[in-house]
Protein backbone atom coordinates (compact mmCIF):
# COMPACT_ATOMS: atom_id res chain seq x y z
CA UNK A 1 0.00 0.00 0.00
CA UNK A 2 1.45 3.35 -1.04
CA UNK A 3 1.75 5.90 1.74
CA UNK A 4 0.97 9.58 1.76
CA UNK A 5 3.08 11.40 -0.81
CA UNK A 6 4.00 15.06 -0.93
CA UNK A 7 5.64 17.25 -3.53
CA UNK A 8 7.96 18.97 -3.89
CA UNK A 9 10.42 17.75 -1.28
CA UNK A 10 12.02 21.15 -1.02
CA UNK A 11 10.79 24.55 -2.10
CA UNK A 12 12.70 27.81 -1.98
CA UNK A 13 10.81 31.07 -2.42
CA UNK A 14 11.44 34.71 -1.76
CA UNK A 15 9.39 36.90 0.52
CA UNK A 16 6.14 38.04 -1.05
CA UNK A 17 5.90 35.12 -3.49
CA UNK A 18 3.31 32.36 -3.43
CA UNK A 19 3.99 28.69 -2.68
CA UNK A 20 1.94 25.66 -3.68
CA UNK A 21 2.42 22.36 -1.92
CA UNK A 22 0.77 19.11 -2.98
CA UNK A 23 -0.36 16.00 -1.15
CA UNK A 24 -1.74 12.66 -2.29
CA UNK A 25 -3.48 10.65 0.43
CA UNK A 26 -3.49 6.91 0.88
CA UNK A 27 -5.98 5.25 -1.45
CA UNK A 28 -9.40 5.13 0.20
CA UNK A 29 -8.69 7.99 2.58
CA UNK A 30 -11.02 10.93 2.19
CA UNK A 31 -9.63 13.28 4.83
CA UNK A 32 -6.46 15.32 4.40
CA UNK A 33 -4.82 17.35 7.13
CA UNK A 34 -2.05 19.92 6.85
CA UNK A 35 0.34 20.72 9.68
CA UNK A 36 3.21 23.17 9.99
CA UNK A 37 6.38 22.11 11.82
CA UNK A 38 8.34 25.29 12.38
CA UNK A 39 11.55 25.51 14.37
CA UNK A 40 10.75 26.23 17.97
CA UNK A 41 7.00 26.11 17.45
CA UNK A 42 6.40 22.40 17.17
CA UNK A 43 3.68 20.84 15.06
CA UNK A 44 0.62 22.99 14.55
CA UNK A 45 -2.62 22.09 12.82
CA UNK A 46 -3.28 24.18 9.70
CA UNK A 47 -6.22 22.82 7.71
CA UNK A 48 -8.53 19.83 7.43
CA UNK A 49 -10.27 18.80 4.21
CA UNK A 50 -12.82 16.07 3.89
CA UNK A 51 -14.87 15.10 0.85
CA UNK A 52 -13.70 18.21 -0.98
CA UNK A 53 -14.69 20.68 1.72
CA UNK A 54 -12.63 22.65 4.20
CA UNK A 55 -13.88 21.40 7.56
CA UNK A 56 -11.66 23.26 9.99
CA UNK A 57 -8.61 25.47 10.14
CA UNK A 58 -6.07 26.25 12.78
CA UNK A 59 -4.94 29.61 14.02
CA UNK A 60 -3.30 30.77 10.79
CA UNK A 61 -3.98 33.86 8.65
CA UNK A 62 -6.16 33.66 5.53
CA UNK A 63 -3.13 33.72 3.24
CA UNK A 64 -2.85 30.03 4.12
CA UNK A 65 -5.47 28.30 2.02
CA UNK A 66 -5.97 25.16 0.07
CA UNK A 67 -8.34 22.82 -1.61
CA UNK A 68 -9.13 19.18 -2.04
CA UNK A 69 -9.75 17.69 -5.44
CA UNK A 70 -12.31 15.03 -6.45
CA UNK A 71 -9.58 12.37 -6.21
CA UNK A 72 -8.99 13.53 -2.59
CA UNK A 73 -5.52 14.91 -3.28
CA UNK A 74 -4.94 18.34 -1.82
CA UNK A 75 -3.04 21.56 -2.36
CA UNK A 76 -1.83 23.99 0.24
CA UNK A 77 -1.29 27.55 -0.98
CA UNK A 78 0.61 30.14 0.96
CA UNK A 79 0.33 33.67 -0.41
CA UNK A 80 2.50 36.69 0.34
CA UNK A 81 5.21 34.55 1.87
CA UNK A 82 6.93 35.79 5.00
CA UNK A 83 10.25 34.67 6.41
CA UNK A 84 8.52 32.98 9.34
CA UNK A 85 6.63 30.71 6.96
CA UNK A 86 9.85 28.73 6.57
CA UNK A 87 8.99 25.31 7.97
CA UNK A 88 8.33 21.68 7.21
CA UNK A 89 4.75 21.26 6.02
CA UNK A 90 3.30 17.86 6.74
CA UNK A 91 0.26 16.32 5.16
CA UNK A 92 -1.65 13.47 6.76
CA UNK A 93 -4.62 11.42 5.64
CA UNK A 94 -7.19 9.28 7.37
CA UNK A 95 -10.09 7.10 6.37
CA UNK A 96 -13.68 7.84 7.41
CA UNK A 97 -14.55 7.07 11.00
CA UNK A 98 -11.02 6.43 12.20
CA UNK A 99 -8.91 8.62 14.42
CA UNK A 100 -5.56 7.52 13.06
CA UNK A 101 -3.66 9.77 10.68
CA UNK A 102 -0.87 8.69 8.37
CA UNK A 103 1.79 11.26 7.63
CA UNK A 104 3.72 12.05 4.51
CA UNK A 105 7.42 12.97 4.39
CA UNK A 106 6.75 16.69 4.25
CA UNK A 107 7.71 19.62 2.07
CA UNK A 108 10.43 21.85 3.42
CA UNK A 109 9.64 25.44 2.49
CA UNK A 110 12.39 27.99 2.80
CA UNK A 111 11.55 31.66 2.41
CA UNK A 112 14.48 34.00 1.80
CA UNK B 1 -9.09 24.55 23.30
CA UNK B 2 -7.08 21.53 24.22
CA UNK B 3 -3.33 21.67 24.78
CA UNK B 4 -0.63 19.06 25.20
CA UNK B 5 2.50 19.40 27.31
CA UNK B 6 5.62 17.33 27.09
CA UNK B 7 7.77 18.04 30.08
CA UNK B 8 11.13 16.98 28.74
CA UNK B 9 12.47 18.74 25.67
CA UNK B 10 15.74 16.83 25.53
CA UNK B 11 16.60 13.48 27.08
CA UNK B 12 19.95 11.74 26.91
CA UNK B 13 20.22 8.11 27.96
CA UNK B 14 22.69 5.30 27.69
CA UNK B 15 21.70 2.07 25.98
CA UNK B 16 19.73 -0.30 28.19
CA UNK B 17 18.48 2.53 30.39
CA UNK B 18 14.76 2.79 31.03
CA UNK B 19 12.76 5.56 29.41
CA UNK B 20 9.71 7.49 30.52
CA UNK B 21 8.52 10.54 28.61
CA UNK B 22 5.81 12.60 30.19
CA UNK B 23 2.72 13.86 28.41
CA UNK B 24 -0.19 15.78 29.91
CA UNK B 25 -3.17 17.20 28.13
CA UNK B 26 -5.83 19.67 29.08
CA UNK B 27 -9.33 18.80 27.99
CA UNK B 28 -12.22 17.64 30.08
CA UNK B 29 -13.97 15.51 27.51
CA UNK B 30 -13.23 12.23 25.78
CA UNK B 31 -10.00 12.08 23.84
CA UNK B 32 -7.96 9.81 21.64
CA UNK B 33 -4.26 9.78 22.54
CA UNK B 34 -1.24 9.08 20.37
CA UNK B 35 2.51 8.89 20.45
CA UNK B 36 4.32 9.53 17.20
CA UNK B 37 8.03 9.16 16.52
CA UNK B 38 10.17 10.97 13.97
CA UNK B 39 13.49 9.26 13.30
CA UNK B 40 16.24 11.42 11.78
CA UNK B 41 15.42 12.07 8.15
CA UNK B 42 12.18 10.12 8.26
CA UNK B 43 8.54 11.09 8.50
CA UNK B 44 6.25 10.84 11.49
CA UNK B 45 5.25 7.31 12.38
CA UNK B 46 2.66 6.12 14.85
CA UNK B 47 4.14 4.36 17.88
CA UNK B 48 0.91 3.62 19.68
CA UNK B 49 -2.58 4.93 20.30
CA UNK B 50 -5.29 4.82 22.91
CA UNK B 51 -8.95 5.10 21.98
CA UNK B 52 -10.69 3.18 24.77
CA UNK B 53 -10.44 0.05 26.89
CA UNK B 54 -7.28 -1.11 28.67
CA UNK B 55 -5.42 2.06 29.68
CA UNK B 56 -2.08 0.31 29.21
CA UNK B 57 -1.37 0.18 25.51
CA UNK B 58 1.50 -1.52 23.79
CA UNK B 59 3.01 -0.20 20.60
CA UNK B 60 5.77 -1.06 18.21
CA UNK B 61 9.41 -1.58 19.11
CA UNK B 62 8.72 -2.39 22.76
CA UNK B 63 7.10 0.92 23.64
CA UNK B 64 4.07 1.18 25.88
CA UNK B 65 2.02 4.00 27.34
CA UNK B 66 -0.42 4.30 30.19
CA UNK B 67 -3.48 6.50 30.12
CA UNK B 68 -4.30 7.87 33.57
CA UNK B 69 -7.52 9.76 33.19
CA UNK B 70 -7.43 11.34 36.65
CA UNK B 71 -4.05 12.85 35.88
CA UNK B 72 -4.78 13.73 32.24
CA UNK B 73 -1.57 11.91 31.42
CA UNK B 74 -0.35 9.52 28.75
CA UNK B 75 3.28 8.78 29.52
CA UNK B 76 5.45 6.77 27.16
CA UNK B 77 7.74 4.07 28.52
CA UNK B 78 10.31 1.60 27.35
CA UNK B 79 12.19 -0.68 29.77
CA UNK B 80 15.47 -0.73 27.84
CA UNK B 81 16.31 1.75 25.12
CA UNK B 82 18.53 1.10 22.13
CA UNK B 83 20.72 3.43 20.11
CA UNK B 84 18.17 3.09 17.27
CA UNK B 85 15.54 4.75 19.49
CA UNK B 86 17.28 8.09 18.97
CA UNK B 87 14.50 10.24 17.56
CA UNK B 88 12.00 12.95 18.38
CA UNK B 89 8.83 11.81 20.12
CA UNK B 90 5.51 13.62 19.96
CA UNK B 91 2.47 13.13 22.09
CA UNK B 92 -0.81 14.08 20.42
CA UNK B 93 -4.49 14.32 21.25
CA UNK B 94 -7.65 14.55 19.27
CA UNK B 95 -11.00 15.25 20.73
CA UNK B 96 -13.97 12.99 20.16
CA UNK B 97 -16.48 15.54 18.96
CA UNK B 98 -17.80 16.87 15.69
CA UNK B 99 -14.82 19.12 15.11
CA UNK B 100 -12.97 16.38 13.31
CA UNK B 101 -9.82 14.49 13.99
CA UNK B 102 -7.31 17.32 14.05
CA UNK B 103 -4.37 16.45 16.21
CA UNK B 104 -3.00 18.76 18.86
CA UNK B 105 0.66 17.97 19.41
CA UNK B 106 2.97 18.49 22.30
CA UNK B 107 6.23 20.30 21.72
CA UNK B 108 8.17 17.08 21.24
CA UNK B 109 10.99 15.40 23.14
CA UNK B 110 14.34 14.79 21.50
CA UNK B 111 15.79 11.53 22.74
CA UNK B 112 19.44 10.74 22.24
CA UNK B 113 20.64 7.27 23.17
CA UNK B 114 24.36 6.92 23.61
CA UNK B 115 25.85 3.58 22.55
GROMACS .gro file of C-alpha atoms in nm:
model
  227
    1UNK     CA    1   0.000   0.000   0.000
    2UNK     CA    2   0.145   0.335  -0.104
    3UNK     CA    3   0.175   0.590   0.174
    4UNK     CA    4   0.097   0.958   0.176
    5UNK     CA    5   0.308   1.140  -0.081
    6UNK     CA    6   0.400   1.506  -0.093
    7UNK     CA    7   0.564   1.725  -0.353
    8UNK     CA    8   0.796   1.897  -0.389
    9UNK     CA    9   1.042   1.775  -0.128
   10UNK     CA   10   1.202   2.115  -0.102
   11UNK     CA   11   1.079   2.455  -0.210
   12UNK     CA   12   1.270   2.781  -0.198
   13UNK     CA   13   1.081   3.107  -0.242
   14UNK     CA   14   1.144   3.471  -0.176
   15UNK     CA   15   0.939   3.690   0.052
   16UNK     CA   16   0.614   3.804  -0.105
   17UNK     CA   17   0.590   3.512  -0.349
   18UNK     CA   18   0.331   3.236  -0.343
   19UNK     CA   19   0.399   2.869  -0.268
   20UNK     CA   20   0.194   2.566  -0.368
   21UNK     CA   21   0.242   2.236  -0.192
   22UNK     CA   22   0.077   1.911  -0.298
   23UNK     CA   23  -0.036   1.600  -0.115
   24UNK     CA   24  -0.174   1.266  -0.229
   25UNK     CA   25  -0.348   1.065   0.043
   26UNK     CA   26  -0.349   0.691   0.088
   27UNK     CA   27  -0.598   0.525  -0.145
   28UNK     CA   28  -0.940   0.513   0.020
   29UNK     CA   29  -0.869   0.799   0.258
   30UNK     CA   30  -1.102   1.093   0.219
   31UNK     CA   31  -0.963   1.328   0.483
   32UNK     CA   32  -0.646   1.532   0.440
   33UNK     CA   33  -0.482   1.735   0.713
   34UNK     CA   34  -0.205   1.992   0.685
   35UNK     CA   35   0.034   2.072   0.968
   36UNK     CA   36   0.321   2.317   0.999
   37UNK     CA   37   0.638   2.211   1.182
   38UNK     CA   38   0.834   2.529   1.238
   39UNK     CA   39   1.155   2.551   1.437
   40UNK     CA   40   1.075   2.623   1.797
   41UNK     CA   41   0.700   2.611   1.745
   42UNK     CA   42   0.640   2.240   1.717
   43UNK     CA   43   0.368   2.084   1.506
   44UNK     CA   44   0.062   2.299   1.455
   45UNK     CA   45  -0.262   2.209   1.282
   46UNK     CA   46  -0.328   2.418   0.970
   47UNK     CA   47  -0.622   2.282   0.771
   48UNK     CA   48  -0.853   1.983   0.743
   49UNK     CA   49  -1.027   1.880   0.421
   50UNK     CA   50  -1.282   1.607   0.389
   51UNK     CA   51  -1.487   1.510   0.085
   52UNK     CA   52  -1.370   1.821  -0.098
   53UNK     CA   53  -1.469   2.068   0.172
   54UNK     CA   54  -1.263   2.265   0.420
   55UNK     CA   55  -1.388   2.140   0.756
   56UNK     CA   56  -1.166   2.326   0.999
   57UNK     CA   57  -0.861   2.547   1.014
   58UNK     CA   58  -0.607   2.625   1.278
   59UNK     CA   59  -0.494   2.961   1.402
   60UNK     CA   60  -0.330   3.077   1.079
   61UNK     CA   61  -0.398   3.386   0.865
   62UNK     CA   62  -0.616   3.366   0.553
   63UNK     CA   63  -0.313   3.372   0.324
   64UNK     CA   64  -0.285   3.003   0.412
   65UNK     CA   65  -0.547   2.830   0.202
   66UNK     CA   66  -0.597   2.516   0.007
   67UNK     CA   67  -0.834   2.282  -0.161
   68UNK     CA   68  -0.913   1.918  -0.204
   69UNK     CA   69  -0.975   1.769  -0.544
   70UNK     CA   70  -1.231   1.503  -0.645
   71UNK     CA   71  -0.958   1.237  -0.621
   72UNK     CA   72  -0.899   1.353  -0.259
   73UNK     CA   73  -0.552   1.491  -0.328
   74UNK     CA   74  -0.494   1.834  -0.182
   75UNK     CA   75  -0.304   2.156  -0.236
   76UNK     CA   76  -0.183   2.399   0.024
   77UNK     CA   77  -0.129   2.755  -0.098
   78UNK     CA   78   0.061   3.014   0.096
   79UNK     CA   79   0.033   3.367  -0.041
   80UNK     CA   80   0.250   3.669   0.034
   81UNK     CA   81   0.521   3.455   0.187
   82UNK     CA   82   0.693   3.579   0.500
   83UNK     CA   83   1.025   3.467   0.641
   84UNK     CA   84   0.852   3.298   0.934
   85UNK     CA   85   0.663   3.071   0.696
   86UNK     CA   86   0.985   2.873   0.657
   87UNK     CA   87   0.899   2.531   0.797
   88UNK     CA   88   0.833   2.168   0.721
   89UNK     CA   89   0.475   2.126   0.602
   90UNK     CA   90   0.330   1.786   0.674
   91UNK     CA   91   0.026   1.632   0.516
   92UNK     CA   92  -0.165   1.347   0.676
   93UNK     CA   93  -0.462   1.142   0.564
   94UNK     CA   94  -0.719   0.928   0.737
   95UNK     CA   95  -1.009   0.710   0.637
   96UNK     CA   96  -1.368   0.784   0.741
   97UNK     CA   97  -1.455   0.707   1.100
   98UNK     CA   98  -1.102   0.643   1.220
   99UNK     CA   99  -0.891   0.862   1.442
  100UNK     CA  100  -0.556   0.752   1.306
  101UNK     CA  101  -0.366   0.977   1.068
  102UNK     CA  102  -0.087   0.869   0.837
  103UNK     CA  103   0.179   1.126   0.763
  104UNK     CA  104   0.372   1.205   0.451
  105UNK     CA  105   0.742   1.297   0.439
  106UNK     CA  106   0.675   1.669   0.425
  107UNK     CA  107   0.771   1.962   0.207
  108UNK     CA  108   1.043   2.185   0.342
  109UNK     CA  109   0.964   2.544   0.249
  110UNK     CA  110   1.239   2.799   0.280
  111UNK     CA  111   1.155   3.166   0.241
  112UNK     CA  112   1.448   3.400   0.180
  113UNK     CA  113  -0.909   2.455   2.330
  114UNK     CA  114  -0.708   2.153   2.422
  115UNK     CA  115  -0.333   2.167   2.478
  116UNK     CA  116  -0.063   1.906   2.520
  117UNK     CA  117   0.250   1.940   2.731
  118UNK     CA  118   0.562   1.733   2.709
  119UNK     CA  119   0.777   1.804   3.008
  120UNK     CA  120   1.113   1.698   2.874
  121UNK     CA  121   1.247   1.874   2.567
  122UNK     CA  122   1.574   1.683   2.553
  123UNK     CA  123   1.660   1.348   2.708
  124UNK     CA  124   1.995   1.174   2.691
  125UNK     CA  125   2.022   0.811   2.796
  126UNK     CA  126   2.269   0.530   2.769
  127UNK     CA  127   2.170   0.207   2.598
  128UNK     CA  128   1.973  -0.030   2.819
  129UNK     CA  129   1.848   0.253   3.039
  130UNK     CA  130   1.476   0.279   3.103
  131UNK     CA  131   1.276   0.556   2.941
  132UNK     CA  132   0.971   0.749   3.052
  133UNK     CA  133   0.852   1.054   2.861
  134UNK     CA  134   0.581   1.260   3.019
  135UNK     CA  135   0.272   1.386   2.841
  136UNK     CA  136  -0.019   1.578   2.991
  137UNK     CA  137  -0.317   1.720   2.813
  138UNK     CA  138  -0.583   1.967   2.908
  139UNK     CA  139  -0.933   1.880   2.799
  140UNK     CA  140  -1.222   1.764   3.008
  141UNK     CA  141  -1.397   1.551   2.751
  142UNK     CA  142  -1.323   1.223   2.578
  143UNK     CA  143  -1.000   1.208   2.384
  144UNK     CA  144  -0.796   0.981   2.164
  145UNK     CA  145  -0.426   0.978   2.254
  146UNK     CA  146  -0.124   0.908   2.037
  147UNK     CA  147   0.251   0.889   2.045
  148UNK     CA  148   0.432   0.953   1.720
  149UNK     CA  149   0.803   0.916   1.652
  150UNK     CA  150   1.017   1.097   1.397
  151UNK     CA  151   1.349   0.926   1.330
  152UNK     CA  152   1.624   1.142   1.178
  153UNK     CA  153   1.542   1.207   0.815
  154UNK     CA  154   1.218   1.012   0.826
  155UNK     CA  155   0.854   1.109   0.850
  156UNK     CA  156   0.625   1.084   1.149
  157UNK     CA  157   0.525   0.731   1.238
  158UNK     CA  158   0.266   0.612   1.485
  159UNK     CA  159   0.414   0.436   1.788
  160UNK     CA  160   0.091   0.362   1.968
  161UNK     CA  161  -0.258   0.493   2.030
  162UNK     CA  162  -0.529   0.482   2.291
  163UNK     CA  163  -0.895   0.510   2.198
  164UNK     CA  164  -1.069   0.318   2.477
  165UNK     CA  165  -1.044   0.005   2.689
  166UNK     CA  166  -0.728  -0.111   2.867
  167UNK     CA  167  -0.542   0.206   2.968
  168UNK     CA  168  -0.208   0.031   2.921
  169UNK     CA  169  -0.137   0.018   2.551
  170UNK     CA  170   0.150  -0.152   2.379
  171UNK     CA  171   0.301  -0.020   2.060
  172UNK     CA  172   0.577  -0.106   1.821
  173UNK     CA  173   0.941  -0.158   1.911
  174UNK     CA  174   0.872  -0.239   2.276
  175UNK     CA  175   0.710   0.092   2.364
  176UNK     CA  176   0.407   0.118   2.588
  177UNK     CA  177   0.202   0.400   2.734
  178UNK     CA  178  -0.042   0.430   3.019
  179UNK     CA  179  -0.348   0.650   3.012
  180UNK     CA  180  -0.430   0.787   3.357
  181UNK     CA  181  -0.752   0.976   3.319
  182UNK     CA  182  -0.743   1.134   3.665
  183UNK     CA  183  -0.405   1.285   3.588
  184UNK     CA  184  -0.478   1.373   3.224
  185UNK     CA  185  -0.157   1.191   3.142
  186UNK     CA  186  -0.035   0.952   2.875
  187UNK     CA  187   0.328   0.878   2.952
  188UNK     CA  188   0.545   0.677   2.716
  189UNK     CA  189   0.774   0.407   2.852
  190UNK     CA  190   1.031   0.160   2.735
  191UNK     CA  191   1.219  -0.068   2.977
  192UNK     CA  192   1.547  -0.073   2.784
  193UNK     CA  193   1.631   0.175   2.512
  194UNK     CA  194   1.853   0.110   2.213
  195UNK     CA  195   2.072   0.343   2.011
  196UNK     CA  196   1.817   0.309   1.727
  197UNK     CA  197   1.554   0.475   1.949
  198UNK     CA  198   1.728   0.809   1.897
  199UNK     CA  199   1.450   1.024   1.756
  200UNK     CA  200   1.200   1.295   1.838
  201UNK     CA  201   0.883   1.181   2.012
  202UNK     CA  202   0.551   1.362   1.996
  203UNK     CA  203   0.247   1.313   2.209
  204UNK     CA  204  -0.081   1.408   2.042
  205UNK     CA  205  -0.449   1.432   2.125
  206UNK     CA  206  -0.765   1.455   1.927
  207UNK     CA  207  -1.100   1.525   2.073
  208UNK     CA  208  -1.397   1.299   2.016
  209UNK     CA  209  -1.648   1.554   1.896
  210UNK     CA  210  -1.780   1.687   1.569
  211UNK     CA  211  -1.482   1.912   1.511
  212UNK     CA  212  -1.297   1.638   1.331
  213UNK     CA  213  -0.982   1.449   1.399
  214UNK     CA  214  -0.731   1.732   1.405
  215UNK     CA  215  -0.437   1.645   1.621
  216UNK     CA  216  -0.300   1.876   1.886
  217UNK     CA  217   0.066   1.797   1.941
  218UNK     CA  218   0.297   1.849   2.230
  219UNK     CA  219   0.623   2.030   2.172
  220UNK     CA  220   0.817   1.708   2.124
  221UNK     CA  221   1.099   1.540   2.314
  222UNK     CA  222   1.434   1.479   2.150
  223UNK     CA  223   1.579   1.153   2.274
  224UNK     CA  224   1.944   1.074   2.224
  225UNK     CA  225   2.064   0.727   2.317
  226UNK     CA  226   2.436   0.692   2.361
  227UNK     CA  227   2.585   0.358   2.255
   0.00000   0.00000   0.00000
